[in-house]
PDB file of C-alpha atoms in Angstrom:
ATOM      1  CA  MET A1447     -47.760  71.009  -4.850  1.00 48.00           C
ATOM      2  CA  ILE A1448     -45.526  72.887  -2.394  1.00 48.00           C
ATOM      3  CA  ARG A1449     -41.917  72.095  -1.506  1.00 44.00           C
ATOM      4  CA  SER A1450     -39.638  73.573   1.138  1.00 44.00           C
ATOM      5  CA  VAL A1451     -36.260  74.911   0.059  1.00 45.00           C
ATOM      6  CA  GLY A1452     -34.256  76.068   3.045  1.00 46.00           C
ATOM      7  CA  SER A1453     -36.602  78.232   5.036  1.00 46.00           C
ATOM      8  CA  LEU A1454     -38.821  78.979   2.010  1.00 45.00           C
ATOM      9  CA  THR A1455     -41.903  77.125   0.848  1.00 48.00           C
ATOM     10  CA  LEU A1456     -42.123  77.176  -2.936  1.00 49.00           C
ATOM     11  CA  PRO A1457     -44.234  75.617  -5.682  1.00 60.00           C
ATOM     12  CA  VAL A1458     -42.506  72.480  -6.978  1.00 54.00           C
ATOM     13  CA  ALA A1459     -41.885  73.918 -10.454  1.00 55.00           C
ATOM     14  CA  PHE A1460     -40.101  76.907  -8.984  1.00 55.00           C
ATOM     15  CA  ALA A1461     -38.121  74.733  -6.564  1.00 52.00           C
ATOM     16  CA  ALA A1462     -37.065  72.531  -9.496  1.00 54.00           C
ATOM     17  CA  THR A1463     -36.054  75.638 -11.439  1.00 51.00           C
ATOM     18  CA  LEU A1464     -33.854  76.795  -8.584  1.00 51.00           C
ATOM     19  CA  ALA A1465     -32.276  73.350  -8.261  1.00 51.00           C
ATOM     20  CA  PHE A1466     -31.567  73.317 -11.989  1.00 52.00           C
ATOM     21  CA  ALA A1467     -30.228  76.871 -11.861  1.00 49.00           C
ATOM     22  CA  ASN A1468     -27.772  76.001  -9.112  1.00 49.00           C
ATOM     23  CA  LEU A1469     -26.505  73.011 -11.114  1.00 50.00           C
ATOM     24  CA  ALA A1470     -26.200  75.037 -14.326  1.00 44.00           C
ATOM     25  CA  ASN A1471     -24.478  77.887 -12.524  1.00 46.00           C
ATOM     26  CA  ALA A1472     -21.872  75.462 -11.216  1.00 45.00           C
ATOM     27  CA  GLU A1473     -21.160  74.370 -14.804  1.00 49.00           C
ATOM     28  CA  GLY A1474     -21.427  77.734 -16.582  1.00 61.00           C
ATOM     29  CA  ASP A1475     -21.124  81.395 -15.917  1.00 92.00           C
ATOM     30  CA  TYR A1476     -24.780  82.466 -16.120  1.00 98.00           C
ATOM     31  CA  PRO A1477     -26.016  83.764 -12.746  1.00 97.00           C
ATOM     32  CA  THR A1478     -28.664  81.655 -11.040  1.00 96.00           C
ATOM     33  CA  ALA A1479     -31.161  84.523 -11.067  1.00 97.00           C
ATOM     34  CA  THR A1480     -30.775  84.911 -14.847  1.00 97.00           C
ATOM     35  CA  ILE A1481     -31.346  81.199 -15.428  1.00 98.00           C
ATOM     36  CA  ALA A1482     -34.369  81.123 -13.119  1.00 98.00           C
ATOM     37  CA  ASP A1483     -35.816  84.262 -14.726  1.00 97.00           C
ATOM     38  CA  TYR A1484     -35.438  82.766 -18.209  1.00 98.00           C
ATOM     39  CA  VAL A1485     -36.986  79.421 -17.239  1.00 98.00           C
ATOM     40  CA  LEU A1486     -39.912  81.027 -15.410  1.00 98.00           C
ATOM     41  CA  GLY A1487     -40.635  83.402 -18.317  1.00 97.00           C
ATOM     42  CA  CYS A1488     -40.367  80.553 -20.792  1.00 98.00           C
ATOM     43  CA  MET A1489     -42.755  78.440 -18.713  1.00 97.00           C
ATOM     44  CA  GLN A1490     -45.282  81.290 -18.624  1.00 97.00           C
ATOM     45  CA  THR A1491     -45.213  81.295 -22.408  1.00 96.00           C
ATOM     46  CA  ASN A1492     -45.177  77.516 -22.914  1.00 96.00           C
ATOM     47  CA  GLY A1493     -47.325  76.287 -20.037  1.00 95.00           C
ATOM     48  CA  GLN A1494     -46.752  75.375 -16.433  1.00 95.00           C
ATOM     49  CA  THR A1495     -46.060  71.706 -17.126  1.00 97.00           C
ATOM     50  CA  ARG A1496     -43.210  69.335 -16.451  1.00 97.00           C
ATOM     51  CA  GLN A1497     -42.559  69.168 -20.212  1.00 97.00           C
ATOM     52  CA  ALA A1498     -42.302  72.963 -20.373  1.00 97.00           C
ATOM     53  CA  LEU A1499     -39.870  72.945 -17.431  1.00 97.00           C
ATOM     54  CA  GLU A1500     -37.651  70.427 -19.209  1.00 98.00           C
ATOM     55  CA  SER A1501     -37.826  72.236 -22.562  1.00 98.00           C
ATOM     56  CA  CYS A1502     -37.195  75.662 -21.035  1.00 98.00           C
ATOM     57  CA  SER A1503     -34.296  74.357 -18.943  1.00 97.00           C
ATOM     58  CA  CYS A1504     -32.818  72.767 -22.043  1.00 98.00           C
ATOM     59  CA  SER A1505     -33.292  76.026 -23.929  1.00 98.00           C
ATOM     60  CA  ILE A1506     -31.248  78.160 -21.536  1.00 98.00           C
ATOM     61  CA  ASP A1507     -28.573  75.440 -21.471  1.00 98.00           C
ATOM     62  CA  VAL A1508     -28.276  75.618 -25.249  1.00 98.00           C
ATOM     63  CA  ILE A1509     -28.213  79.415 -25.235  1.00 98.00           C
ATOM     64  CA  ALA A1510     -25.519  79.371 -22.532  1.00 98.00           C
ATOM     65  CA  SER A1511     -23.451  76.919 -24.593  1.00 97.00           C
ATOM     66  CA  ILE A1512     -23.582  79.280 -27.586  1.00 97.00           C
ATOM     67  CA  LEU A1513     -23.441  82.752 -26.015  1.00 97.00           C
ATOM     68  CA  PRO A1514     -21.104  83.909 -23.282  1.00 97.00           C
ATOM     69  CA  TYR A1515     -23.031  85.567 -20.474  1.00 98.00           C
ATOM     70  CA  ASP A1516     -21.834  89.081 -21.323  1.00 97.00           C
ATOM     71  CA  HIS A1517     -23.225  88.716 -24.871  1.00 97.00           C
ATOM     72  CA  TYR A1518     -26.548  87.425 -23.506  1.00 98.00           C
ATOM     73  CA  GLU A1519     -26.732  90.278 -21.005  1.00 97.00           C
ATOM     74  CA  ARG A1520     -25.960  92.857 -23.695  1.00 97.00           C
ATOM     75  CA  ALA A1521     -28.647  91.487 -26.029  1.00 97.00           C
ATOM     76  CA  GLU A1522     -31.251  91.353 -23.247  1.00 96.00           C
ATOM     77  CA  THR A1523     -30.390  94.933 -22.253  1.00 94.00           C
ATOM     78  CA  PHE A1524     -30.772  96.184 -25.826  1.00 93.00           C
ATOM     79  CA  LYS A1525     -34.033  94.248 -26.128  1.00 91.00           C
ATOM     80  CA  SER A1526     -35.560  95.676 -22.955  1.00 92.00           C
ATOM     81  CA  MET A1527     -34.314  99.209 -23.591  1.00 91.00           C
ATOM     82  CA  SER A1528     -35.692  99.167 -27.130  1.00 89.00           C
ATOM     83  CA  LEU A1529     -39.182  98.870 -25.639  1.00 89.00           C
ATOM     84  CA  THR A1530     -38.916 102.299 -24.015  1.00 89.00           C
ATOM     85  CA  THR A1531     -40.435 105.311 -25.695  1.00 87.00           C
ATOM     86  CA  GLY A1532     -38.813 108.451 -26.958  1.00 84.00           C
ATOM     87  CA  GLU A1533     -36.189 109.439 -29.433  1.00 82.00           C
ATOM     88  CA  ALA A1534     -33.266 108.146 -27.365  1.00 79.00           C
ATOM     89  CA  ALA A1535     -34.739 104.624 -27.424  1.00 84.00           C
ATOM     90  CA  GLY A1536     -34.021 104.532 -31.164  1.00 84.00           C
ATOM     91  CA  LEU A1537     -30.375 104.060 -30.246  1.00 84.00           C
ATOM     92  CA  PHE A1538     -31.309 100.743 -28.628  1.00 87.00           C
ATOM     93  CA  ARG A1539     -33.400  99.676 -31.619  1.00 87.00           C
ATOM     94  CA  GLU A1540     -31.460 100.902 -34.622  1.00 89.00           C
ATOM     95  CA  SER A1541     -27.757 101.029 -33.785  1.00 92.00           C
ATOM     96  CA  ALA A1542     -25.404  98.464 -35.307  1.00 95.00           C
ATOM     97  CA  PRO A1543     -24.365  97.045 -31.888  1.00 94.00           C
ATOM     98  CA  ALA A1544     -28.016  96.643 -30.860  1.00 95.00           C
ATOM     99  CA  LYS A1545     -28.923  94.871 -34.090  1.00 95.00           C
ATOM    100  CA  ALA A1546     -25.870  92.606 -33.892  1.00 97.00           C
ATOM    101  CA  ALA A1547     -26.583  91.667 -30.260  1.00 97.00           C
ATOM    102  CA  ARG A1548     -30.252  90.908 -30.971  1.00 95.00           C
ATOM    103  CA  THR A1549     -29.336  88.864 -34.054  1.00 96.00           C
ATOM    104  CA  GLU A1550     -26.817  86.830 -32.060  1.00 98.00           C
ATOM    105  CA  LEU A1551     -29.415  86.131 -29.360  1.00 97.00           C
ATOM    106  CA  LYS A1552     -32.087  85.228 -31.932  1.00 97.00           C
ATOM    107  CA  ARG A1553     -29.714  82.706 -33.539  1.00 98.00           C
ATOM    108  CA  ALA A1554     -28.973  81.113 -30.170  1.00 98.00           C
ATOM    109  CA  GLN A1555     -32.698  81.001 -29.352  1.00 98.00           C
ATOM    110  CA  ALA A1556     -33.488  79.447 -32.736  1.00 98.00           C
ATOM    111  CA  GLU A1557     -30.913  76.729 -32.104  1.00 98.00           C
ATOM    112  CA  ALA A1558     -32.380  76.171 -28.641  1.00 98.00           C
ATOM    113  CA  ASP A1559     -35.876  75.863 -30.138  1.00 97.00           C
ATOM    114  CA  VAL A1560     -34.664  73.239 -32.629  1.00 98.00           C
ATOM    115  CA  ARG A1561     -32.884  71.202 -29.957  1.00 98.00           C
ATOM    116  CA  CYS A1562     -35.382  71.534 -27.099  1.00 98.00           C
ATOM    117  CA  PHE A1563     -38.943  72.047 -28.346  1.00 95.00           C
TER     118      PHE A1563
END
């Protein structure tokens, strides 16, 4: 199913994600693009269904209620940088700040899983 948003024509699930992201951004401090990216990635993992949209939207809401955006951004940066190769990438995998940031994000995600899935 296709839906028009402004001058764009988007699949309904994506249009709903953007609508949710705009609402959540008005209430919190997570950028719309971050919310949409999280929900879309979550839906790829959990299925392209209405139930997945609701669960994934709930999940980022819970994470946002637990972690300030700068903590979320730091953890996601450490996570993505730890996937790079080479000796310098060890800093992103093994340093105390990297471990603390990933642990904080994992706790928020675990809480989101309990509440939303």
